[in-house]
Amino acid sequence: MKLTDNVLRSFRVAKVFRENSDKINCFDFSPNGETVISSSDDDSIVLYDCQEGKPKRTLYSKKYGVDLIRYTHAANTVVYSSNKIDDTIRYLSLHDNKYIRYFPGHTKRVVALSMSPVDDTFISGSLDKTIRLWDLRSPNCQAGYKIDGLMHLQGKPVCSFDPEGLIFAAGVNSEMVKLYDLRSFDKGPFATFKMQYDRTCEWTGLKFSNDGKLILISTNGGFIRLIDAFKGAVLHTFGGYNNSKAVTLEASFTPDSQFIMIGSEDGKIHVWNGESGMKVAVLDGKHTGPITCLQFNPKFMTFASACSNMVRKWALSSSE
């Protein structure tokens, strides 16, 4: 089925999960869309079966905490950042709940983590004002490559790979997007797009669309921006949703790159058509707090949203 304005308007909550006692800080769908994994401030990692619509397994990272959880290319391994004790990134086997490797190097909290869509490379951004490039296969002692030109970040760094894994984008000081070629990143960015600086908020996320043509910039203000990934021109600025407390709300593309979604402080989900810039739907999932996590399943016609301690799975209503 093709996603259209009407199809998006017909999504309803199909399932509610209350596995967590504290805020869900991140979740990630597996590349095949069969599972989704969440990390929470209660130190738990919960694995959900998307087809059966139920939790499969819960693991804990009580000593280090867990945030920014991401699937690697193997369905049973993840990387995640720590929010207790240290700022090391951990590579975990879900199968036997054992760490495969540690990635020390950051000296402050990691606030951005992106896995390459094609190989074992990943990038991380930290409040220590560095963005680092890593390889899952490298031994513990390798502290990652620091990306030149990004050592003097004033604000929170954001970064992401393009869908082909050849380029990564870094958001710098909430006003510039720099594009790097993975094969020659040490030469510095091959493109820099300067945006209008907005004093009222900072950038909190950066994502490429699946077709690689668009970049979505999230902020902790009341707007998100859609830019052309080749020219850096701002195509649309989307607003009209509630975010008065400067919460980090996750914005996402639909898998066909046609629509943009974000949750809001009042528990509603706002959806825009990326081409026209028009708002096409406001979905009320009865969330009790701000929707901090929101992602569409890469393979199936469902998406998931999470607030303080609840995950909701959305599907098309049966009448459609």
JSON list of C-alpha atoms in Angstrom, two decimals, residues 61-255:
[
{"chain": "A", "resi": 61, "resn": "SER", "atom": "CA", "xyz": [22.39, -1.93, 31.89]},
{"chain": "A", "resi": 62, "resn": "LYS", "atom": "CA", "xyz": [22.12, -0.90, 35.53]},
{"chain": "A", "resi": 63, "resn": "LYS", "atom": "CA", "xyz": [25.75, 0.05, 36.08]},
{"chain": "A", "resi": 64, "resn": "TYR", "atom": "CA", "xyz": [26.21, 2.26, 33.02]},
{"chain": "A", "resi": 65, "resn": "GLY", "atom": "CA", "xyz": [22.67, 3.26, 32.10]},
{"chain": "A", "resi": 66, "resn": "VAL", "atom": "CA", "xyz": [21.53, 3.18, 28.47]},
{"chain": "A", "resi": 67, "resn": "ASP", "atom": "CA", "xyz": [20.68, 5.80, 25.86]},
{"chain": "A", "resi": 68, "resn": "LEU", "atom": "CA", "xyz": [20.72, 6.25, 22.05]},
{"chain": "A", "resi": 69, "resn": "ILE", "atom": "CA", "xyz": [20.36, 2.54, 21.34]},
{"chain": "A", "resi": 70, "resn": "ARG", "atom": "CA", "xyz": [21.02, 1.54, 17.69]},
{"chain": "A", "resi": 71, "resn": "TYR", "atom": "CA", "xyz": [20.89, -1.75, 15.84]},
{"chain": "A", "resi": 72, "resn": "THR", "atom": "CA", "xyz": [24.03, -2.78, 13.98]},
{"chain": "A", "resi": 73, "resn": "HIS", "atom": "CA", "xyz": [23.73, -4.88, 10.81]},
{"chain": "A", "resi": 74, "resn": "ALA", "atom": "CA", "xyz": [23.52, -8.09, 12.75]},
{"chain": "A", "resi": 75, "resn": "ALA", "atom": "CA", "xyz": [19.96, -8.45, 14.05]},
{"chain": "A", "resi": 76, "resn": "ASN", "atom": "CA", "xyz": [21.15, -9.52, 17.48]},
{"chain": "A", "resi": 77, "resn": "THR", "atom": "CA", "xyz": [23.68, -6.79, 18.29]},
{"chain": "A", "resi": 78, "resn": "VAL", "atom": "CA", "xyz": [23.33, -3.13, 19.29]},
{"chain": "A", "resi": 79, "resn": "VAL", "atom": "CA", "xyz": [25.49, -0.16, 20.22]},
{"chain": "A", "resi": 80, "resn": "TYR", "atom": "CA", "xyz": [24.43, 2.37, 22.82]},
{"chain": "A", "resi": 81, "resn": "SER", "atom": "CA", "xyz": [25.75, 5.28, 24.84]},
{"chain": "A", "resi": 82, "resn": "SER", "atom": "CA", "xyz": [25.93, 5.43, 28.62]},
{"chain": "A", "resi": 83, "resn": "ASN", "atom": "CA", "xyz": [24.18, 7.96, 30.82]},
{"chain": "A", "resi": 84, "resn": "LYS", "atom": "CA", "xyz": [25.83, 6.91, 34.10]},
{"chain": "A", "resi": 85, "resn": "ILE", "atom": "CA", "xyz": [29.46, 6.51, 35.28]},
{"chain": "A", "resi": 86, "resn": "ASP", "atom": "CA", "xyz": [31.30, 7.16, 32.01]},
{"chain": "A", "resi": 87, "resn": "ASP", "atom": "CA", "xyz": [30.85, 8.22, 28.38]},
{"chain": "A", "resi": 88, "resn": "THR", "atom": "CA", "xyz": [31.99, 4.99, 26.76]},
{"chain": "A", "resi": 89, "resn": "ILE", "atom": "CA", "xyz": [29.94, 3.54, 23.89]},
{"chain": "A", "resi": 90, "resn": "ARG", "atom": "CA", "xyz": [29.09, -0.14, 24.33]},
{"chain": "A", "resi": 91, "resn": "TYR", "atom": "CA", "xyz": [28.62, -2.88, 21.74]},
{"chain": "A", "resi": 92, "resn": "LEU", "atom": "CA", "xyz": [26.27, -5.54, 23.09]},
{"chain": "A", "resi": 93, "resn": "SER", "atom": "CA", "xyz": [25.25, -9.00, 21.95]},
{"chain": "A", "resi": 94, "resn": "LEU", "atom": "CA", "xyz": [21.52, -9.39, 22.69]},
{"chain": "A", "resi": 95, "resn": "HIS", "atom": "CA", "xyz": [21.76, -13.14, 22.21]},
{"chain": "A", "resi": 96, "resn": "ASP", "atom": "CA", "xyz": [23.83, -13.76, 25.35]},
{"chain": "A", "resi": 97, "resn": "ASN", "atom": "CA", "xyz": [23.70, -10.29, 26.96]},
{"chain": "A", "resi": 98, "resn": "LYS", "atom": "CA", "xyz": [27.49, -9.88, 26.76]},
{"chain": "A", "resi": 99, "resn": "TYR", "atom": "CA", "xyz": [29.57, -6.90, 25.69]},
{"chain": "A", "resi": 100, "resn": "ILE", "atom": "CA", "xyz": [31.55, -7.52, 22.51]},
{"chain": "A", "resi": 101, "resn": "ARG", "atom": "CA", "xyz": [33.57, -4.31, 22.68]},
{"chain": "A", "resi": 102, "resn": "TYR", "atom": "CA", "xyz": [33.90, -0.92, 24.34]},
{"chain": "A", "resi": 103, "resn": "PHE", "atom": "CA", "xyz": [34.57, 2.39, 22.62]},
{"chain": "A", "resi": 104, "resn": "PRO", "atom": "CA", "xyz": [36.11, 4.82, 25.11]},
{"chain": "A", "resi": 105, "resn": "GLY", "atom": "CA", "xyz": [37.27, 8.30, 24.08]},
{"chain": "A", "resi": 106, "resn": "HIS", "atom": "CA", "xyz": [34.49, 10.79, 24.68]},
{"chain": "A", "resi": 107, "resn": "THR", "atom": "CA", "xyz": [34.93, 12.77, 27.88]},
{"chain": "A", "resi": 108, "resn": "LYS", "atom": "CA", "xyz": [31.37, 14.07, 28.17]},
{"chain": "A", "resi": 109, "resn": "ARG", "atom": "CA", "xyz": [27.95, 12.65, 27.47]},
{"chain": "A", "resi": 110, "resn": "VAL", "atom": "CA", "xyz": [27.31, 11.26, 23.97]},
{"chain": "A", "resi": 111, "resn": "VAL", "atom": "CA", "xyz": [24.28, 13.01, 22.49]},
{"chain": "A", "resi": 112, "resn": "ALA", "atom": "CA", "xyz": [24.31, 11.70, 18.90]},
{"chain": "A", "resi": 113, "resn": "LEU", "atom": "CA", "xyz": [24.91, 8.20, 17.56]},
{"chain": "A", "resi": 114, "resn": "SER", "atom": "CA", "xyz": [24.41, 6.99, 13.99]},
{"chain": "A", "resi": 115, "resn": "MET", "atom": "CA", "xyz": [25.17, 3.60, 12.47]},
{"chain": "A", "resi": 116, "resn": "SER", "atom": "CA", "xyz": [26.26, 3.35, 8.83]},
{"chain": "A", "resi": 117, "resn": "PRO", "atom": "CA", "xyz": [23.50, 1.73, 6.75]},
{"chain": "A", "resi": 118, "resn": "VAL", "atom": "CA", "xyz": [26.03, -0.35, 4.79]},
{"chain": "A", "resi": 119, "resn": "ASP", "atom": "CA", "xyz": [28.96, -1.40, 6.97]},
{"chain": "A", "resi": 120, "resn": "ASP", "atom": "CA", "xyz": [30.42, -1.52, 10.49]},
{"chain": "A", "resi": 121, "resn": "THR", "atom": "CA", "xyz": [31.20, 2.19, 10.74]},
{"chain": "A", "resi": 122, "resn": "PHE", "atom": "CA", "xyz": [29.37, 4.47, 13.15]},
{"chain": "A", "resi": 123, "resn": "ILE", "atom": "CA", "xyz": [29.67, 8.09, 14.26]},
{"chain": "A", "resi": 124, "resn": "SER", "atom": "CA", "xyz": [29.09, 9.72, 17.60]},
{"chain": "A", "resi": 125, "resn": "GLY", "atom": "CA", "xyz": [28.78, 13.31, 18.78]},
{"chain": "A", "resi": 126, "resn": "SER", "atom": "CA", "xyz": [29.40, 14.40, 22.36]},
{"chain": "A", "resi": 127, "resn": "LEU", "atom": "CA", "xyz": [29.11, 17.40, 24.64]},
{"chain": "A", "resi": 128, "resn": "ASP", "atom": "CA", "xyz": [32.94, 17.25, 24.75]},
{"chain": "A", "resi": 129, "resn": "LYS", "atom": "CA", "xyz": [32.63, 19.14, 21.43]},
{"chain": "A", "resi": 130, "resn": "THR", "atom": "CA", "xyz": [33.88, 16.31, 19.22]},
{"chain": "A", "resi": 131, "resn": "ILE", "atom": "CA", "xyz": [32.38, 14.09, 16.60]},
{"chain": "A", "resi": 132, "resn": "ARG", "atom": "CA", "xyz": [34.13, 10.73, 16.23]},
{"chain": "A", "resi": 133, "resn": "LEU", "atom": "CA", "xyz": [34.15, 8.01, 13.62]},
{"chain": "A", "resi": 134, "resn": "TRP", "atom": "CA", "xyz": [34.41, 4.39, 14.76]},
{"chain": "A", "resi": 135, "resn": "ASP", "atom": "CA", "xyz": [34.61, 0.86, 13.40]},
{"chain": "A", "resi": 136, "resn": "LEU", "atom": "CA", "xyz": [32.86, -1.97, 15.24]},
{"chain": "A", "resi": 137, "resn": "ARG", "atom": "CA", "xyz": [35.73, -4.32, 14.40]},
{"chain": "A", "resi": 138, "resn": "SER", "atom": "CA", "xyz": [38.46, -2.19, 15.97]},
{"chain": "A", "resi": 139, "resn": "PRO", "atom": "CA", "xyz": [39.92, -3.16, 19.34]},
{"chain": "A", "resi": 140, "resn": "ASN", "atom": "CA", "xyz": [38.95, -1.42, 22.56]},
{"chain": "A", "resi": 141, "resn": "CYS", "atom": "CA", "xyz": [41.96, 0.84, 22.66]},
{"chain": "A", "resi": 142, "resn": "GLN", "atom": "CA", "xyz": [41.19, 2.71, 19.46]},
{"chain": "A", "resi": 143, "resn": "ALA", "atom": "CA", "xyz": [39.64, 5.97, 20.52]},
{"chain": "A", "resi": 144, "resn": "GLY", "atom": "CA", "xyz": [38.07, 6.76, 17.16]},
{"chain": "A", "resi": 145, "resn": "TYR", "atom": "CA", "xyz": [39.01, 9.42, 14.66]},
{"chain": "A", "resi": 146, "resn": "LYS", "atom": "CA", "xyz": [38.23, 12.97, 15.64]},
{"chain": "A", "resi": 147, "resn": "ILE", "atom": "CA", "xyz": [36.66, 14.77, 12.75]},
{"chain": "A", "resi": 148, "resn": "ASP", "atom": "CA", "xyz": [38.75, 17.81, 11.85]},
{"chain": "A", "resi": 149, "resn": "GLY", "atom": "CA", "xyz": [37.03, 21.14, 11.77]},
{"chain": "A", "resi": 150, "resn": "LEU", "atom": "CA", "xyz": [34.53, 20.13, 14.41]},
{"chain": "A", "resi": 151, "resn": "MET", "atom": "CA", "xyz": [36.66, 20.52, 17.49]},
{"chain": "A", "resi": 152, "resn": "HIS", "atom": "CA", "xyz": [35.23, 23.89, 18.43]},
{"chain": "A", "resi": 153, "resn": "LEU", "atom": "CA", "xyz": [31.54, 23.18, 18.64]},
{"chain": "A", "resi": 154, "resn": "GLN", "atom": "CA", "xyz": [29.67, 25.67, 20.76]},
{"chain": "A", "resi": 155, "resn": "GLY", "atom": "CA", "xyz": [26.49, 23.67, 21.07]},
{"chain": "A", "resi": 156, "resn": "LYS", "atom": "CA", "xyz": [25.16, 20.14, 21.00]},
{"chain": "A", "resi": 157, "resn": "PRO", "atom": "CA", "xyz": [26.50, 18.23, 17.96]},
{"chain": "A", "resi": 158, "resn": "VAL", "atom": "CA", "xyz": [24.14, 16.28, 15.69]},
{"chain": "A", "resi": 159, "resn": "CYS", "atom": "CA", "xyz": [25.26, 13.85, 12.99]},
{"chain": "A", "resi": 160, "resn": "SER", "atom": "CA", "xyz": [23.97, 11.18, 10.65]},
{"chain": "A", "resi": 161, "resn": "PHE", "atom": "CA", "xyz": [24.92, 8.97, 7.70]},
{"chain": "A", "resi": 162, "resn": "ASP", "atom": "CA", "xyz": [23.27, 9.27, 4.31]},
{"chain": "A", "resi": 163, "resn": "PRO", "atom": "CA", "xyz": [21.32, 6.15, 3.15]},
{"chain": "A", "resi": 164, "resn": "GLU", "atom": "CA", "xyz": [24.21, 4.90, 1.00]},
{"chain": "A", "resi": 165, "resn": "GLY", "atom": "CA", "xyz": [26.75, 5.19, 3.80]},
{"chain": "A", "resi": 166, "resn": "LEU", "atom": "CA", "xyz": [29.12, 7.27, 1.64]},
{"chain": "A", "resi": 167, "resn": "ILE", "atom": "CA", "xyz": [28.53, 10.62, 3.28]},
{"chain": "A", "resi": 168, "resn": "PHE", "atom": "CA", "xyz": [27.83, 11.81, 6.77]},
{"chain": "A", "resi": 169, "resn": "ALA", "atom": "CA", "xyz": [26.38, 15.13, 7.82]},
{"chain": "A", "resi": 170, "resn": "ALA", "atom": "CA", "xyz": [27.24, 17.03, 10.97]},
{"chain": "A", "resi": 171, "resn": "GLY", "atom": "CA", "xyz": [25.25, 19.87, 12.44]},
{"chain": "A", "resi": 172, "resn": "VAL", "atom": "CA", "xyz": [27.52, 22.46, 14.01]},
{"chain": "A", "resi": 173, "resn": "ASN", "atom": "CA", "xyz": [26.50, 25.10, 16.56]},
{"chain": "A", "resi": 174, "resn": "SER", "atom": "CA", "xyz": [22.85, 24.91, 15.46]},
{"chain": "A", "resi": 175, "resn": "GLU", "atom": "CA", "xyz": [23.63, 26.98, 12.37]},
{"chain": "A", "resi": 176, "resn": "MET", "atom": "CA", "xyz": [25.74, 24.95, 9.93]},
{"chain": "A", "resi": 177, "resn": "VAL", "atom": "CA", "xyz": [25.47, 21.58, 8.21]},
{"chain": "A", "resi": 178, "resn": "LYS", "atom": "CA", "xyz": [28.79, 20.13, 7.04]},
{"chain": "A", "resi": 179, "resn": "LEU", "atom": "CA", "xyz": [28.93, 17.19, 4.64]},
{"chain": "A", "resi": 180, "resn": "TYR", "atom": "CA", "xyz": [31.89, 14.79, 4.71]},
{"chain": "A", "resi": 181, "resn": "ASP", "atom": "CA", "xyz": [32.91, 12.07, 2.29]},
{"chain": "A", "resi": 182, "resn": "LEU", "atom": "CA", "xyz": [33.67, 8.97, 4.34]},
{"chain": "A", "resi": 183, "resn": "ARG", "atom": "CA", "xyz": [36.63, 8.07, 2.10]},
{"chain": "A", "resi": 184, "resn": "SER", "atom": "CA", "xyz": [38.35, 11.41, 2.65]},
{"chain": "A", "resi": 185, "resn": "PHE", "atom": "CA", "xyz": [36.80, 12.92, 5.77]},
{"chain": "A", "resi": 186, "resn": "ASP", "atom": "CA", "xyz": [40.24, 13.93, 7.03]},
{"chain": "A", "resi": 187, "resn": "LYS", "atom": "CA", "xyz": [40.37, 16.54, 4.25]},
{"chain": "A", "resi": 188, "resn": "GLY", "atom": "CA", "xyz": [37.46, 18.35, 5.87]},
{"chain": "A", "resi": 189, "resn": "PRO", "atom": "CA", "xyz": [33.90, 18.89, 4.63]},
{"chain": "A", "resi": 190, "resn": "PHE", "atom": "CA", "xyz": [33.18, 18.99, 0.89]},
{"chain": "A", "resi": 191, "resn": "ALA", "atom": "CA", "xyz": [30.10, 21.16, 1.47]},
{"chain": "A", "resi": 192, "resn": "THR", "atom": "CA", "xyz": [28.99, 23.55, 4.20]},
{"chain": "A", "resi": 193, "resn": "PHE", "atom": "CA", "xyz": [25.46, 24.94, 4.41]},
{"chain": "A", "resi": 194, "resn": "LYS", "atom": "CA", "xyz": [24.93, 27.95, 6.66]},
{"chain": "A", "resi": 195, "resn": "MET", "atom": "CA", "xyz": [21.46, 28.33, 8.14]},
{"chain": "A", "resi": 196, "resn": "GLN", "atom": "CA", "xyz": [19.83, 31.25, 9.84]},
{"chain": "A", "resi": 197, "resn": "TYR", "atom": "CA", "xyz": [20.79, 31.05, 13.51]},
{"chain": "A", "resi": 198, "resn": "ASP", "atom": "CA", "xyz": [17.87, 30.97, 15.92]},
{"chain": "A", "resi": 199, "resn": "ARG", "atom": "CA", "xyz": [18.72, 32.07, 19.44]},
{"chain": "A", "resi": 200, "resn": "THR", "atom": "CA", "xyz": [15.57, 30.55, 20.93]},
{"chain": "A", "resi": 201, "resn": "CYS", "atom": "CA", "xyz": [16.51, 26.90, 20.42]},
{"chain": "A", "resi": 202, "resn": "GLU", "atom": "CA", "xyz": [19.22, 24.42, 19.51]},
{"chain": "A", "resi": 203, "resn": "TRP", "atom": "CA", "xyz": [19.36, 21.57, 17.02]},
{"chain": "A", "resi": 204, "resn": "THR", "atom": "CA", "xyz": [18.66, 18.18, 18.57]},
{"chain": "A", "resi": 205, "resn": "GLY", "atom": "CA", "xyz": [18.70, 15.81, 15.59]},
{"chain": "A", "resi": 206, "resn": "LEU", "atom": "CA", "xyz": [19.61, 15.41, 11.94]},
{"chain": "A", "resi": 207, "resn": "LYS", "atom": "CA", "xyz": [18.29, 12.72, 9.58]},
{"chain": "A", "resi": 208, "resn": "PHE", "atom": "CA", "xyz": [18.55, 11.97, 5.86]},
{"chain": "A", "resi": 209, "resn": "SER", "atom": "CA", "xyz": [15.50, 10.82, 3.93]},
{"chain": "A", "resi": 210, "resn": "ASN", "atom": "CA", "xyz": [15.71, 7.29, 2.51]},
{"chain": "A", "resi": 211, "resn": "ASP", "atom": "CA", "xyz": [16.16, 8.63, -1.03]},
{"chain": "A", "resi": 212, "resn": "GLY", "atom": "CA", "xyz": [19.10, 10.77, 0.18]},
{"chain": "A", "resi": 213, "resn": "LYS", "atom": "CA", "xyz": [17.66, 13.98, -1.24]},
{"chain": "A", "resi": 214, "resn": "LEU", "atom": "CA", "xyz": [16.51, 15.64, 1.97]},
{"chain": "A", "resi": 215, "resn": "ILE", "atom": "CA", "xyz": [17.84, 16.39, 5.43]},
{"chain": "A", "resi": 216, "resn": "LEU", "atom": "CA", "xyz": [15.52, 16.92, 8.39]},
{"chain": "A", "resi": 217, "resn": "ILE", "atom": "CA", "xyz": [16.79, 19.10, 11.24]},
{"chain": "A", "resi": 218, "resn": "SER", "atom": "CA", "xyz": [15.01, 18.77, 14.60]},
{"chain": "A", "resi": 219, "resn": "THR", "atom": "CA", "xyz": [15.17, 21.47, 17.25]},
{"chain": "A", "resi": 220, "resn": "ASN", "atom": "CA", "xyz": [14.10, 21.78, 20.88]},
{"chain": "A", "resi": 221, "resn": "GLY", "atom": "CA", "xyz": [11.95, 24.73, 19.83]},
{"chain": "A", "resi": 222, "resn": "GLY", "atom": "CA", "xyz": [8.57, 24.82, 18.11]},
{"chain": "A", "resi": 223, "resn": "PHE", "atom": "CA", "xyz": [9.78, 24.10, 14.57]},
{"chain": "A", "resi": 224, "resn": "ILE", "atom": "CA", "xyz": [11.74, 21.64, 12.44]},
{"chain": "A", "resi": 225, "resn": "ARG", "atom": "CA", "xyz": [13.45, 22.32, 9.09]},
{"chain": "A", "resi": 226, "resn": "LEU", "atom": "CA", "xyz": [13.57, 20.38, 5.85]},
{"chain": "A", "resi": 227, "resn": "ILE", "atom": "CA", "xyz": [16.56, 21.16, 3.64]},
{"chain": "A", "resi": 228, "resn": "ASP", "atom": "CA", "xyz": [17.81, 20.06, 0.25]},
{"chain": "A", "resi": 229, "resn": "ALA", "atom": "CA", "xyz": [20.68, 17.63, 0.85]},
{"chain": "A", "resi": 230, "resn": "PHE", "atom": "CA", "xyz": [22.57, 18.78, -2.25]},
{"chain": "A", "resi": 231, "resn": "LYS", "atom": "CA", "xyz": [22.17, 22.55, -2.15]},
{"chain": "A", "resi": 232, "resn": "GLY", "atom": "CA", "xyz": [21.40, 23.20, 1.53]},
{"chain": "A", "resi": 233, "resn": "ALA", "atom": "CA", "xyz": [18.38, 25.35, 0.68]},
{"chain": "A", "resi": 234, "resn": "VAL", "atom": "CA", "xyz": [15.61, 25.38, 3.29]},
{"chain": "A", "resi": 235, "resn": "LEU", "atom": "CA", "xyz": [12.59, 23.82, 1.56]},
{"chain": "A", "resi": 236, "resn": "HIS", "atom": "CA", "xyz": [10.11, 24.04, 4.44]},
{"chain": "A", "resi": 237, "resn": "THR", "atom": "CA", "xyz": [9.94, 25.02, 8.09]},
{"chain": "A", "resi": 238, "resn": "PHE", "atom": "CA", "xyz": [7.26, 23.04, 9.93]},
{"chain": "A", "resi": 239, "resn": "GLY", "atom": "CA", "xyz": [5.66, 24.38, 13.11]},
{"chain": "A", "resi": 240, "resn": "GLY", "atom": "CA", "xyz": [2.33, 24.59, 14.87]},
{"chain": "A", "resi": 241, "resn": "TYR", "atom": "CA", "xyz": [2.99, 21.85, 17.43]},
{"chain": "A", "resi": 242, "resn": "ASN", "atom": "CA", "xyz": [3.53, 22.31, 21.17]},
{"chain": "A", "resi": 243, "resn": "ASN", "atom": "CA", "xyz": [7.03, 22.36, 22.65]},
{"chain": "A", "resi": 244, "resn": "SER", "atom": "CA", "xyz": [7.12, 25.10, 25.27]},
{"chain": "A", "resi": 245, "resn": "LYS", "atom": "CA", "xyz": [9.57, 23.32, 27.63]},
{"chain": "A", "resi": 246, "resn": "ALA", "atom": "CA", "xyz": [12.39, 22.84, 25.08]},
{"chain": "A", "resi": 247, "resn": "VAL", "atom": "CA", "xyz": [12.02, 19.04, 25.06]},
{"chain": "A", "resi": 248, "resn": "THR", "atom": "CA", "xyz": [14.02, 16.95, 22.59]},
{"chain": "A", "resi": 249, "resn": "LEU", "atom": "CA", "xyz": [11.30, 15.57, 20.31]},
{"chain": "A", "resi": 250, "resn": "GLU", "atom": "CA", "xyz": [12.27, 13.07, 17.62]},
{"chain": "A", "resi": 251, "resn": "ALA", "atom": "CA", "xyz": [11.20, 13.92, 14.07]},
{"chain": "A", "resi": 252, "resn": "SER", "atom": "CA", "xyz": [11.20, 11.27, 11.35]},
{"chain": "A", "resi": 253, "resn": "PHE", "atom": "CA", "xyz": [10.57, 10.65, 7.67]},
{"chain": "A", "resi": 254, "resn": "THR", "atom": "CA", "xyz": [8.20, 7.98, 6.43]},
{"chain": "A", "resi": 255, "resn": "PRO", "atom": "CA", "xyz": [10.16, 5.25, 4.56]}
]
